[in-house]
Amino acid sequence: MLHTMGANLGVFLVAMLPQVLRNVGTDIGKVYLALILPVCAVLFLVCLPSAWKSFCGWVIALGIQIPTGVLSDFRPAVSDLFVIPMLLGVVLAISRHKAIAPAPSTALGAFILRFGFVFLLLGNLMTFVNLGMVPKWTILNKDFGLVDLILCYFLGVHLINTRERLHKIVEVLIVSAGAINTIAMVGAIVRYAFGIPNMMMRDGDTLRLVGMMVNPSSYGGLVTCAALIQLCLLLGKSNVVRLPRWLQWLNLCLLGTADIMTLSRSSFVGLMLGLVASLYFYRARASLKIIGVAMIAALIVSSVVFWYASSSSTGARFQAYAV
């Protein structure tokens, strides 16, 4: 009797879920802000005393962006909050003659500086030629954003000075990106299955997944990197991520699916190129089979998602759900 009542209740709740979510409607954005901002504030306070902890907080918050403009144009990422304590911690440690990290033995840093200079120069020059001006949006989001990333690269080089720290930061990236993406996939399923707008989609009512970011291609870049790193860890039978193997495989599938649901061509091309590159590093027969299956699955899922998103019947179906 109890089992029957429980089953009936479960069926009823599942049947009512679309209507409940539909009634929430635009309030989802307020719920999102009410939940995520306190969490980010607590994370910032926890990481504030240490440059290394601030760097971990920066990685955790990479996939979280404030959805409303500041000064009408500037849309900062939560990770930007951690840059100042990171920078102060590194500068203070260097001033006290503490050996934070060994001197880099590669020319990558110099290459990044040259690339950044050329990119900023040519990018702003082309923008000025085309528009007759350099918009404030470009300066605040693109120029400052690139400088911020370059600065964080050099801070990371100083802070990741042991193999243990390298393993730790990889684990932090995979776990945090997986957690954020799991929440995003709930929003994607609600949108694709029931047509219900939510904050996980671009502008709330499109079919492009953005997670807790603003731009689908930006979110696609994050989940692409996390998915490829997760795949390499699994193929290499690494214990860096201290989660059950089945959960890591599930995380990989969700990250790959999210990449496709951004409907970002650059993200999808990056994912496929990463899978092709992994063929060079993992040549064992079992690994080749897994990579081959992953490529085929990505092509199939992308074909279905792109077809569904561009189908004229999808909009009509959403209108029917809204009635």
PDB file of C-alpha atoms in Angstrom:
ATOM      1  CA  MET A   1       0.000   0.000   0.000  1.00  0.00           C
ATOM      2  CA  LEU A   2       2.746   2.463   0.980  1.00  0.00           C
ATOM      3  CA  HIS A   3       4.789   1.531  -2.093  1.00  0.00           C
ATOM      4  CA  THR A   4       1.764   2.186  -4.331  1.00  0.00           C
ATOM      5  CA  MET A   5       1.068   5.557  -2.710  1.00  0.00           C
ATOM      6  CA  GLY A   6       4.736   6.522  -2.997  1.00  0.00           C
ATOM      7  CA  ALA A   7       4.819   5.565  -6.670  1.00  0.00           C
ATOM      8  CA  ASN A   8       1.656   7.547  -7.381  1.00  0.00           C
ATOM      9  CA  LEU A   9       3.057  10.560  -5.546  1.00  0.00           C
ATOM     10  CA  GLY A  10       6.280  10.325  -7.537  1.00  0.00           C
ATOM     11  CA  VAL A  11       4.387  10.200 -10.835  1.00  0.00           C
ATOM     12  CA  PHE A  12       2.284  13.177  -9.748  1.00  0.00           C
ATOM     13  CA  LEU A  13       5.342  15.271  -8.819  1.00  0.00           C
ATOM     14  CA  VAL A  14       7.094  14.484 -12.105  1.00  0.00           C
ATOM     15  CA  ALA A  15       3.932  15.385 -14.029  1.00  0.00           C
ATOM     16  CA  MET A  16       3.591  18.684 -12.142  1.00  0.00           C
ATOM     17  CA  LEU A  17       7.275  19.687 -12.487  1.00  0.00           C
ATOM     18  CA  PRO A  18       6.881  21.530 -15.829  1.00  0.00           C
ATOM     19  CA  GLN A  19       3.933  23.536 -14.504  1.00  0.00           C
ATOM     20  CA  VAL A  20       5.779  24.443 -11.293  1.00  0.00           C
ATOM     21  CA  LEU A  21       8.848  25.594 -13.204  1.00  0.00           C
ATOM     22  CA  ARG A  22       6.657  27.509 -15.646  1.00  0.00           C
ATOM     23  CA  ASN A  23       5.011  29.359 -12.776  1.00  0.00           C
ATOM     24  CA  VAL A  24       8.421  30.341 -11.415  1.00  0.00           C
ATOM     25  CA  GLY A  25       9.137  31.948 -14.810  1.00  0.00           C
ATOM     26  CA  THR A  26      11.342  35.017 -14.698  1.00  0.00           C
ATOM     27  CA  ASP A  27      11.796  34.696 -10.938  1.00  0.00           C
ATOM     28  CA  ILE A  28      14.414  32.038 -11.668  1.00  0.00           C
ATOM     29  CA  GLY A  29      16.866  34.877 -12.285  1.00  0.00           C
ATOM     30  CA  LYS A  30      16.212  36.322  -8.833  1.00  0.00           C
ATOM     31  CA  VAL A  31      16.554  32.885  -7.237  1.00  0.00           C
ATOM     32  CA  TYR A  32      19.835  32.386  -9.106  1.00  0.00           C
ATOM     33  CA  LEU A  33      21.283  35.658  -7.838  1.00  0.00           C
ATOM     34  CA  ALA A  34      19.998  35.078  -4.318  1.00  0.00           C
ATOM     35  CA  LEU A  35      21.752  31.699  -4.179  1.00  0.00           C
ATOM     36  CA  ILE A  36      24.970  32.285  -6.079  1.00  0.00           C
ATOM     37  CA  LEU A  37      26.058  35.665  -4.687  1.00  0.00           C
ATOM     38  CA  PRO A  38      26.192  34.578  -0.999  1.00  0.00           C
ATOM     39  CA  VAL A  39      28.086  31.432  -2.006  1.00  0.00           C
ATOM     40  CA  CYS A  40      30.632  33.518  -3.911  1.00  0.00           C
ATOM     41  CA  ALA A  41      30.976  35.920  -0.962  1.00  0.00           C
ATOM     42  CA  VAL A  42      31.694  33.058   1.451  1.00  0.00           C
ATOM     43  CA  LEU A  43      34.185  31.534  -1.013  1.00  0.00           C
ATOM     44  CA  PHE A  44      35.980  34.882  -1.295  1.00  0.00           C
ATOM     45  CA  LEU A  45      36.259  35.302   2.480  1.00  0.00           C
ATOM     46  CA  VAL A  46      37.577  31.756   2.899  1.00  0.00           C
ATOM     47  CA  CYS A  47      40.242  32.212   0.216  1.00  0.00           C
ATOM     48  CA  LEU A  48      41.227  35.790   1.110  1.00  0.00           C
ATOM     49  CA  PRO A  49      44.038  35.106   3.648  1.00  0.00           C
ATOM     50  CA  SER A  50      46.237  33.119   1.234  1.00  0.00           C
ATOM     51  CA  ALA A  51      47.460  33.777  -2.305  1.00  0.00           C
ATOM     52  CA  TRP A  52      47.313  30.041  -3.037  1.00  0.00           C
ATOM     53  CA  LYS A  53      43.767  29.738  -1.708  1.00  0.00           C
ATOM     54  CA  SER A  54      42.819  32.810  -3.722  1.00  0.00           C
ATOM     55  CA  PHE A  55      44.196  31.110  -6.831  1.00  0.00           C
ATOM     56  CA  CYS A  56      42.067  28.039  -6.085  1.00  0.00           C
ATOM     57  CA  GLY A  57      39.074  30.347  -5.599  1.00  0.00           C
ATOM     58  CA  TRP A  58      39.858  31.999  -8.931  1.00  0.00           C
ATOM     59  CA  VAL A  59      39.761  28.619 -10.672  1.00  0.00           C
ATOM     60  CA  ILE A  60      36.515  27.634  -8.935  1.00  0.00           C
ATOM     61  CA  ALA A  61      34.836  30.891  -9.982  1.00  0.00           C
ATOM     62  CA  LEU A  62      35.999  30.827 -13.611  1.00  0.00           C
ATOM     63  CA  GLY A  63      32.593  29.598 -14.751  1.00  0.00           C
ATOM     64  CA  ILE A  64      30.557  32.197 -12.824  1.00  0.00           C
ATOM     65  CA  GLN A  65      29.803  35.591 -14.322  1.00  0.00           C
ATOM     66  CA  ILE A  66      27.535  38.342 -13.012  1.00  0.00           C
ATOM     67  CA  PRO A  67      24.523  38.312 -15.372  1.00  0.00           C
ATOM     68  CA  THR A  68      23.791  42.031 -15.106  1.00  0.00           C
ATOM     69  CA  GLY A  69      25.929  44.821 -16.440  1.00  0.00           C
ATOM     70  CA  VAL A  70      28.004  47.039 -14.168  1.00  0.00           C
ATOM     71  CA  LEU A  71      28.280  50.647 -15.421  1.00  0.00           C
ATOM     72  CA  SER A  72      25.962  49.442 -18.257  1.00  0.00           C
ATOM     73  CA  ASP A  73      28.801  47.740 -20.162  1.00  0.00           C
ATOM     74  CA  PHE A  74      31.122  45.878 -17.814  1.00  0.00           C
ATOM     75  CA  ARG A  75      30.138  42.263 -17.043  1.00  0.00           C
ATOM     76  CA  PRO A  76      32.794  41.060 -14.579  1.00  0.00           C
ATOM     77  CA  ALA A  77      33.459  37.454 -13.720  1.00  0.00           C
ATOM     78  CA  VAL A  78      33.386  36.474 -10.065  1.00  0.00           C
ATOM     79  CA  SER A  79      36.937  35.156 -10.502  1.00  0.00           C
ATOM     80  CA  ASP A  80      38.127  38.773 -10.932  1.00  0.00           C
ATOM     81  CA  LEU A  81      37.565  39.277  -7.201  1.00  0.00           C
ATOM     82  CA  PHE A  82      40.413  36.878  -6.415  1.00  0.00           C
ATOM     83  CA  VAL A  83      43.029  38.572  -8.612  1.00  0.00           C
ATOM     84  CA  ILE A  84      43.848  41.350  -6.111  1.00  0.00           C
ATOM     85  CA  PRO A  85      44.570  39.042  -3.115  1.00  0.00           C
ATOM     86  CA  MET A  86      46.520  36.743  -5.455  1.00  0.00           C
ATOM     87  CA  LEU A  87      48.636  39.634  -6.702  1.00  0.00           C
ATOM     88  CA  LEU A  88      49.192  41.105  -3.230  1.00  0.00           C
ATOM     89  CA  GLY A  89      50.178  37.706  -1.828  1.00  0.00           C
ATOM     90  CA  VAL A  90      52.728  37.063  -4.574  1.00  0.00           C
ATOM     91  CA  VAL A  91      54.190  40.591  -4.384  1.00  0.00           C
ATOM     92  CA  LEU A  92      54.525  40.416  -0.582  1.00  0.00           C
ATOM     93  CA  ALA A  93      56.159  36.989  -0.771  1.00  0.00           C
ATOM     94  CA  ILE A  94      58.645  38.200  -3.375  1.00  0.00           C
ATOM     95  CA  SER A  95      59.416  41.338  -1.347  1.00  0.00           C
ATOM     96  CA  ARG A  96      60.178  39.117   1.648  1.00  0.00           C
ATOM     97  CA  HIS A  97      62.581  37.060  -0.506  1.00  0.00           C
ATOM     98  CA  LYS A  98      60.467  33.934  -0.232  1.00  0.00           C
ATOM     99  CA  ALA A  99      61.032  31.340  -2.925  1.00  0.00           C
ATOM    100  CA  ILE A 100      57.516  31.068  -4.279  1.00  0.00           C
ATOM    101  CA  ALA A 101      58.422  29.115  -7.376  1.00  0.00           C
ATOM    102  CA  PRO A 102      61.424  28.130  -9.454  1.00  0.00           C
ATOM    103  CA  ALA A 103      62.211  30.340 -12.433  1.00  0.00           C
ATOM    104  CA  PRO A 104      60.295  29.188 -15.526  1.00  0.00           C
ATOM    105  CA  SER A 105      62.487  27.231 -17.926  1.00  0.00           C
ATOM    106  CA  THR A 106      60.367  27.868 -21.049  1.00  0.00           C
ATOM    107  CA  ALA A 107      59.825  30.787 -23.384  1.00  0.00           C
ATOM    108  CA  LEU A 108      56.039  30.506 -23.083  1.00  0.00           C
ATOM    109  CA  GLY A 109      55.761  33.568 -20.861  1.00  0.00           C
ATOM    110  CA  ALA A 110      57.583  35.791 -23.346  1.00  0.00           C
ATOM    111  CA  PHE A 111      55.453  34.418 -26.184  1.00  0.00           C
ATOM    112  CA  ILE A 112      52.252  35.167 -24.260  1.00  0.00           C
ATOM    113  CA  LEU A 113      53.385  38.743 -23.629  1.00  0.00           C
ATOM    114  CA  ARG A 114      54.172  39.266 -27.324  1.00  0.00           C
ATOM    115  CA  PHE A 115      50.882  37.694 -28.358  1.00  0.00           C
ATOM    116  CA  GLY A 116      48.952  39.872 -25.934  1.00  0.00           C
ATOM    117  CA  PHE A 117      50.644  43.041 -27.161  1.00  0.00           C
ATOM    118  CA  VAL A 118      50.036  42.240 -30.839  1.00  0.00           C
ATOM    119  CA  PHE A 119      46.449  41.129 -30.171  1.00  0.00           C
ATOM    120  CA  LEU A 120      45.598  44.312 -28.260  1.00  0.00           C
ATOM    121  CA  LEU A 121      47.306  46.553 -30.827  1.00  0.00           C
ATOM    122  CA  LEU A 122      45.785  44.985 -33.944  1.00  0.00           C
ATOM    123  CA  GLY A 123      42.397  44.318 -32.329  1.00  0.00           C
ATOM    124  CA  ASN A 124      41.905  47.904 -31.202  1.00  0.00           C
ATOM    125  CA  LEU A 125      43.306  49.237 -34.484  1.00  0.00           C
ATOM    126  CA  MET A 126      40.843  47.187 -36.558  1.00  0.00           C
ATOM    127  CA  THR A 127      37.995  48.209 -34.244  1.00  0.00           C
ATOM    128  CA  PHE A 128      38.917  51.882 -34.688  1.00  0.00           C
ATOM    129  CA  VAL A 129      39.164  51.508 -38.488  1.00  0.00           C
ATOM    130  CA  ASN A 130      35.764  49.815 -38.707  1.00  0.00           C
ATOM    131  CA  LEU A 131      33.864  51.919 -36.151  1.00  0.00           C
ATOM    132  CA  GLY A 132      35.830  55.141 -35.984  1.00  0.00           C
ATOM    133  CA  MET A 133      36.210  54.631 -32.247  1.00  0.00           C
ATOM    134  CA  VAL A 134      37.085  52.005 -29.649  1.00  0.00           C
ATOM    135  CA  PRO A 135      33.866  51.332 -27.683  1.00  0.00           C
ATOM    136  CA  LYS A 136      33.941  51.292 -23.907  1.00  0.00           C
ATOM    137  CA  TRP A 137      32.578  47.723 -24.020  1.00  0.00           C
ATOM    138  CA  THR A 138      35.687  46.597 -25.945  1.00  0.00           C
ATOM    139  CA  ILE A 139      38.064  48.278 -23.503  1.00  0.00           C
ATOM    140  CA  LEU A 140      36.321  46.995 -20.379  1.00  0.00           C
ATOM    141  CA  ASN A 141      35.561  43.440 -21.457  1.00  0.00           C
ATOM    142  CA  LYS A 142      38.081  42.450 -24.130  1.00  0.00           C
ATOM    143  CA  ASP A 143      41.201  44.533 -23.429  1.00  0.00           C
ATOM    144  CA  PHE A 144      41.055  44.395 -19.628  1.00  0.00           C
ATOM    145  CA  GLY A 145      39.920  40.776 -19.842  1.00  0.00           C
ATOM    146  CA  LEU A 146      42.994  39.751 -21.833  1.00  0.00           C
ATOM    147  CA  VAL A 147      45.341  41.662 -19.506  1.00  0.00           C
ATOM    148  CA  ASP A 148      43.630  39.989 -16.549  1.00  0.00           C
ATOM    149  CA  LEU A 149      44.171  36.504 -18.029  1.00  0.00           C
ATOM    150  CA  ILE A 150      47.833  37.198 -18.798  1.00  0.00           C
ATOM    151  CA  LEU A 151      48.370  38.462 -15.256  1.00  0.00           C
ATOM    152  CA  CYS A 152      46.699  35.359 -13.818  1.00  0.00           C
ATOM    153  CA  TYR A 153      48.936  33.125 -15.948  1.00  0.00           C
ATOM    154  CA  PHE A 154      52.090  34.619 -14.426  1.00  0.00           C
ATOM    155  CA  LEU A 155      50.601  34.500 -10.927  1.00  0.00           C
ATOM    156  CA  GLY A 156      49.790  30.837 -11.498  1.00  0.00           C
ATOM    157  CA  VAL A 157      53.353  30.153 -12.655  1.00  0.00           C
ATOM    158  CA  HIS A 158      54.631  31.520  -9.334  1.00  0.00           C
ATOM    159  CA  LEU A 159      52.049  29.788  -7.162  1.00  0.00           C
ATOM    160  CA  ILE A 160      52.080  26.299  -8.714  1.00  0.00           C
ATOM    161  CA  ASN A 161      55.570  25.444  -7.531  1.00  0.00           C
ATOM    162  CA  THR A 162      55.131  21.761  -6.621  1.00  0.00           C
ATOM    163  CA  ARG A 163      53.606  18.714  -8.285  1.00  0.00           C
ATOM    164  CA  GLU A 164      51.146  18.454  -5.407  1.00  0.00           C
ATOM    165  CA  ARG A 165      49.862  21.937  -6.123  1.00  0.00           C
ATOM    166  CA  LEU A 166      49.604  21.147  -9.824  1.00  0.00           C
ATOM    167  CA  HIS A 167      47.506  18.070  -9.048  1.00  0.00           C
ATOM    168  CA  LYS A 168      45.391  20.076  -6.634  1.00  0.00           C
ATOM    169  CA  ILE A 169      44.587  22.837  -9.104  1.00  0.00           C
ATOM    170  CA  VAL A 170      43.640  20.275 -11.783  1.00  0.00           C
ATOM    171  CA  GLU A 171      41.302  18.571  -9.320  1.00  0.00           C
ATOM    172  CA  VAL A 172      39.774  21.913  -8.328  1.00  0.00           C
ATOM    173  CA  LEU A 173      39.154  22.763 -11.986  1.00  0.00           C
ATOM    174  CA  ILE A 174      37.528  19.426 -12.849  1.00  0.00           C
ATOM    175  CA  VAL A 175      35.334  19.255  -9.743  1.00  0.00           C
ATOM    176  CA  SER A 176      34.198  22.900  -9.842  1.00  0.00           C
ATOM    177  CA  ALA A 177      33.552  22.894 -13.590  1.00  0.00           C
ATOM    178  CA  GLY A 178      31.669  19.611 -13.231  1.00  0.00           C
ATOM    179  CA  ALA A 179      29.513  20.953 -10.395  1.00  0.00           C
ATOM    180  CA  ILE A 180      28.660  24.164 -12.241  1.00  0.00           C
ATOM    181  CA  ASN A 181      27.972  22.231 -15.430  1.00  0.00           C
ATOM    182  CA  THR A 182      25.637  19.811 -13.644  1.00  0.00           C
ATOM    183  CA  ILE A 183      23.492  22.762 -12.570  1.00  0.00           C
ATOM    184  CA  ALA A 184      23.654  24.169 -16.092  1.00  0.00           C
ATOM    185  CA  MET A 185      22.554  20.860 -17.607  1.00  0.00           C
ATOM    186  CA  VAL A 186      19.447  20.866 -15.402  1.00  0.00           C
ATOM    187  CA  GLY A 187      18.528  24.207 -16.959  1.00  0.00           C
ATOM    188  CA  ALA A 188      19.308  22.889 -20.439  1.00  0.00           C
ATOM    189  CA  ILE A 189      17.100  19.817 -19.972  1.00  0.00           C
ATOM    190  CA  VAL A 190      14.261  21.953 -18.605  1.00  0.00           C
ATOM    191  CA  ARG A 191      14.549  24.246 -21.631  1.00  0.00           C
ATOM    192  CA  TYR A 192      14.923  21.533 -24.285  1.00  0.00           C
ATOM    193  CA  ALA A 193      12.348  19.147 -22.818  1.00  0.00           C
ATOM    194  CA  PHE A 194       9.683  21.575 -21.587  1.00  0.00           C
ATOM    195  CA  GLY A 195      10.505  24.852 -23.342  1.00  0.00           C
ATOM    196  CA  ILE A 196      10.784  26.701 -20.029  1.00  0.00           C
ATOM    197  CA  PRO A 197      13.109  29.757 -20.066  1.00  0.00           C
ATOM    198  CA  ASN A 198      15.768  29.886 -17.371  1.00  0.00           C
ATOM    199  CA  MET A 199      19.040  31.606 -16.506  1.00  0.00           C
ATOM    200  CA  MET A 200      21.185  28.757 -17.792  1.00  0.00           C
ATOM    201  CA  MET A 201      20.308  29.631 -21.399  1.00  0.00           C
ATOM    202  CA  ARG A 202      21.456  32.700 -23.308  1.00  0.00           C
ATOM    203  CA  ASP A 203      18.996  35.565 -22.757  1.00  0.00           C
ATOM    204  CA  GLY A 204      16.906  33.060 -20.801  1.00  0.00           C
ATOM    205  CA  ASP A 205      14.729  31.936 -23.707  1.00  0.00           C
ATOM    206  CA  THR A 206      17.105  30.675 -26.424  1.00  0.00           C
ATOM    207  CA  LEU A 207      18.488  27.176 -26.975  1.00  0.00           C
ATOM    208  CA  ARG A 208      22.134  28.136 -26.404  1.00  0.00           C
ATOM    209  CA  LEU A 209      23.544  26.955 -23.084  1.00  0.00           C
ATOM    210  CA  VAL A 210      25.627  29.519 -21.189  1.00  0.00           C
ATOM    211  CA  GLY A 211      25.554  28.085 -17.671  1.00  0.00           C
ATOM    212  CA  MET A 212      26.480  30.800 -15.187  1.00  0.00           C
ATOM    213  CA  MET A 213      28.294  32.844 -17.831  1.00  0.00           C
ATOM    214  CA  VAL A 214      27.041  35.379 -20.378  1.00  0.00           C
ATOM    215  CA  ASN A 215      28.477  34.179 -23.681  1.00  0.00           C
ATOM    216  CA  PRO A 216      27.901  30.629 -25.019  1.00  0.00           C
ATOM    217  CA  SER A 217      31.350  30.476 -26.630  1.00  0.00           C
ATOM    218  CA  SER A 218      32.998  31.440 -23.336  1.00  0.00           C
ATOM    219  CA  TYR A 219      31.135  28.706 -21.499  1.00  0.00           C
ATOM    220  CA  GLY A 220      31.919  26.316 -24.342  1.00  0.00           C
ATOM    221  CA  GLY A 221      35.627  27.069 -23.935  1.00  0.00           C
ATOM    222  CA  LEU A 222      35.477  26.260 -20.215  1.00  0.00           C
ATOM    223  CA  VAL A 223      33.642  22.944 -20.595  1.00  0.00           C
ATOM    224  CA  THR A 224      35.816  21.977 -23.579  1.00  0.00           C
ATOM    225  CA  CYS A 225      39.007  22.367 -21.524  1.00  0.00           C
ATOM    226  CA  ALA A 226      37.492  20.550 -18.547  1.00  0.00           C
ATOM    227  CA  ALA A 227      36.168  17.707 -20.727  1.00  0.00           C
ATOM    228  CA  LEU A 228      39.501  17.128 -22.484  1.00  0.00           C
ATOM    229  CA  ILE A 229      41.455  17.210 -19.206  1.00  0.00           C
ATOM    230  CA  GLN A 230      38.945  14.815 -17.647  1.00  0.00           C
ATOM    231  CA  LEU A 231      39.278  12.456 -20.626  1.00  0.00           C
ATOM    232  CA  CYS A 232      43.082  12.462 -20.395  1.00  0.00           C
ATOM    233  CA  LEU A 233      42.951  11.746 -16.656  1.00  0.00           C
ATOM    234  CA  LEU A 234      40.661   8.777 -17.268  1.00  0.00           C
ATOM    235  CA  LEU A 235      42.722   7.411 -20.162  1.00  0.00           C
ATOM    236  CA  GLY A 236      45.885   7.770 -18.092  1.00  0.00           C
ATOM    237  CA  LYS A 237      44.231   6.045 -15.109  1.00  0.00           C
ATOM    238  CA  SER A 238      45.206   9.037 -12.970  1.00  0.00           C
ATOM    239  CA  ASN A 239      44.208   9.425  -9.331  1.00  0.00           C
ATOM    240  CA  VAL A 240      44.454  13.211  -9.381  1.00  0.00           C
ATOM    241  CA  VAL A 241      40.672  13.620  -9.144  1.00  0.00           C
ATOM    242  CA  ARG A 242      39.596  11.734  -6.030  1.00  0.00           C
ATOM    243  CA  LEU A 243      36.156  10.743  -7.264  1.00  0.00           C
ATOM    244  CA  PRO A 244      34.794   7.330  -8.295  1.00  0.00           C
ATOM    245  CA  ARG A 245      35.595   6.406 -11.893  1.00  0.00           C
ATOM    246  CA  TRP A 246      31.942   6.076 -12.860  1.00  0.00           C
ATOM    247  CA  LEU A 247      31.288   9.596 -11.600  1.00  0.00           C
ATOM    248  CA  GLN A 248      34.218  10.934 -13.615  1.00  0.00           C
ATOM    249  CA  TRP A 249      32.906   9.214 -16.754  1.00  0.00           C
ATOM    250  CA  LEU A 250      29.496  10.749 -16.102  1.00  0.00           C
ATOM    251  CA  ASN A 251      31.135  14.146 -15.625  1.00  0.00           C
ATOM    252  CA  LEU A 252      32.918  13.710 -18.965  1.00  0.00           C
ATOM    253  CA  CYS A 253      29.644  12.902 -20.743  1.00  0.00           C
ATOM    254  CA  LEU A 254      27.885  15.914 -19.217  1.00  0.00           C
ATOM    255  CA  LEU A 255      30.764  18.257 -20.069  1.00  0.00           C
ATOM    256  CA  GLY A 256      30.868  17.030 -23.666  1.00  0.00           C
ATOM    257  CA  THR A 257      27.102  17.351 -24.034  1.00  0.00           C
ATOM    258  CA  ALA A 258      27.170  20.860 -22.575  1.00  0.00           C
ATOM    259  CA  ASP A 259      29.863  21.832 -25.073  1.00  0.00           C
ATOM    260  CA  ILE A 260      27.548  20.830 -27.910  1.00  0.00           C
ATOM    261  CA  MET A 261      24.478  22.486 -26.361  1.00  0.00           C
ATOM    262  CA  THR A 262      26.222  25.861 -26.384  1.00  0.00           C
ATOM    263  CA  LEU A 263      25.716  25.676 -30.172  1.00  0.00           C
ATOM    264  CA  SER A 264      29.141  27.292 -30.434  1.00  0.00           C
ATOM    265  CA  ARG A 265      31.027  26.230 -33.555  1.00  0.00           C
ATOM    266  CA  SER A 266      34.391  27.299 -32.150  1.00  0.00           C
ATOM    267  CA  SER A 267      33.832  25.260 -28.973  1.00  0.00           C
ATOM    268  CA  PHE A 268      32.784  22.187 -30.948  1.00  0.00           C
ATOM    269  CA  VAL A 269      35.769  22.497 -33.294  1.00  0.00           C
ATOM    270  CA  GLY A 270      38.027  22.839 -30.238  1.00  0.00           C
ATOM    271  CA  LEU A 271      36.525  19.702 -28.723  1.00  0.00           C
ATOM    272  CA  MET A 272      37.039  17.688 -31.905  1.00  0.00           C
ATOM    273  CA  LEU A 273      40.612  18.960 -32.360  1.00  0.00           C
ATOM    274  CA  GLY A 274      41.341  18.036 -28.748  1.00  0.00           C
ATOM    275  CA  LEU A 275      40.046  14.520 -29.323  1.00  0.00           C
ATOM    276  CA  VAL A 276      42.181  14.214 -32.459  1.00  0.00           C
ATOM    277  CA  ALA A 277      45.252  15.468 -30.562  1.00  0.00           C
ATOM    278  CA  SER A 278      44.624  12.931 -27.795  1.00  0.00           C
ATOM    279  CA  LEU A 279      45.069  10.174 -30.389  1.00  0.00           C
ATOM    280  CA  TYR A 280      48.747  11.122 -30.525  1.00  0.00           C
ATOM    281  CA  PHE A 281      49.299  10.954 -26.762  1.00  0.00           C
ATOM    282  CA  TYR A 282      47.210   7.838 -26.033  1.00  0.00           C
ATOM    283  CA  ARG A 283      48.045   5.193 -28.612  1.00  0.00           C
ATOM    284  CA  ALA A 284      47.040   2.100 -26.673  1.00  0.00           C
ATOM    285  CA  ARG A 285      44.314   0.130 -28.461  1.00  0.00           C
ATOM    286  CA  ALA A 286      41.829   0.530 -25.592  1.00  0.00           C
ATOM    287  CA  SER A 287      42.409   4.288 -25.488  1.00  0.00           C
ATOM    288  CA  LEU A 288      41.994   4.597 -29.263  1.00  0.00           C
ATOM    289  CA  LYS A 289      38.656   2.805 -29.043  1.00  0.00           C
ATOM    290  CA  ILE A 290      37.442   5.132 -26.282  1.00  0.00           C
ATOM    291  CA  ILE A 291      38.523   8.240 -28.201  1.00  0.00           C
ATOM    292  CA  GLY A 292      36.892   6.910 -31.370  1.00  0.00           C
ATOM    293  CA  VAL A 293      33.631   6.256 -29.535  1.00  0.00           C
ATOM    294  CA  ALA A 294      33.809   9.756 -27.994  1.00  0.00           C
ATOM    295  CA  MET A 295      34.245  11.351 -31.439  1.00  0.00           C
ATOM    296  CA  ILE A 296      31.351   9.385 -32.920  1.00  0.00           C
ATOM    297  CA  ALA A 297      29.137  10.179 -29.925  1.00  0.00           C
ATOM    298  CA  ALA A 298      30.012  13.877 -30.204  1.00  0.00           C
ATOM    299  CA  LEU A 299      29.084  13.913 -33.886  1.00  0.00           C
ATOM    300  CA  ILE A 300      25.786  12.123 -33.268  1.00  0.00           C
ATOM    301  CA  VAL A 301      24.783  14.289 -30.299  1.00  0.00           C
ATOM    302  CA  SER A 302      25.782  17.477 -32.111  1.00  0.00           C
ATOM    303  CA  SER A 303      23.727  16.481 -35.151  1.00  0.00           C
ATOM    304  CA  VAL A 304      20.648  15.864 -32.988  1.00  0.00           C
ATOM    305  CA  VAL A 305      21.064  19.053 -30.948  1.00  0.00           C
ATOM    306  CA  PHE A 306      21.722  21.296 -33.954  1.00  0.00           C
ATOM    307  CA  TRP A 307      18.770  19.769 -35.819  1.00  0.00           C
ATOM    308  CA  TYR A 308      16.473  20.205 -32.819  1.00  0.00           C
ATOM    309  CA  ALA A 309      17.582  23.797 -32.251  1.00  0.00           C
ATOM    310  CA  SER A 310      17.048  24.776 -35.893  1.00  0.00           C
ATOM    311  CA  SER A 311      13.812  22.858 -36.453  1.00  0.00           C
ATOM    312  CA  SER A 312      10.763  25.018 -37.129  1.00  0.00           C
ATOM    313  CA  SER A 313       8.611  22.615 -35.120  1.00  0.00           C
ATOM    314  CA  THR A 314      10.621  23.295 -31.945  1.00  0.00           C
ATOM    315  CA  GLY A 315       9.257  26.825 -31.569  1.00  0.00           C
ATOM    316  CA  ALA A 316       5.712  25.616 -32.141  1.00  0.00           C
ATOM    317  CA  ARG A 317       6.186  22.911 -29.525  1.00  0.00           C
ATOM    318  CA  PHE A 318       7.404  25.489 -27.005  1.00  0.00           C
ATOM    319  CA  GLN A 319       4.355  27.628 -27.702  1.00  0.00           C
ATOM    320  CA  ALA A 320       2.161  24.608 -27.032  1.00  0.00           C
ATOM    321  CA  TYR A 321       3.889  24.038 -23.689  1.00  0.00           C
ATOM    322  CA  ALA A 322       3.337  27.687 -22.766  1.00  0.00           C
ATOM    323  CA  VAL A 323      -0.428  27.463 -23.207  1.00  0.00           C
TER     324      VAL A 323
END
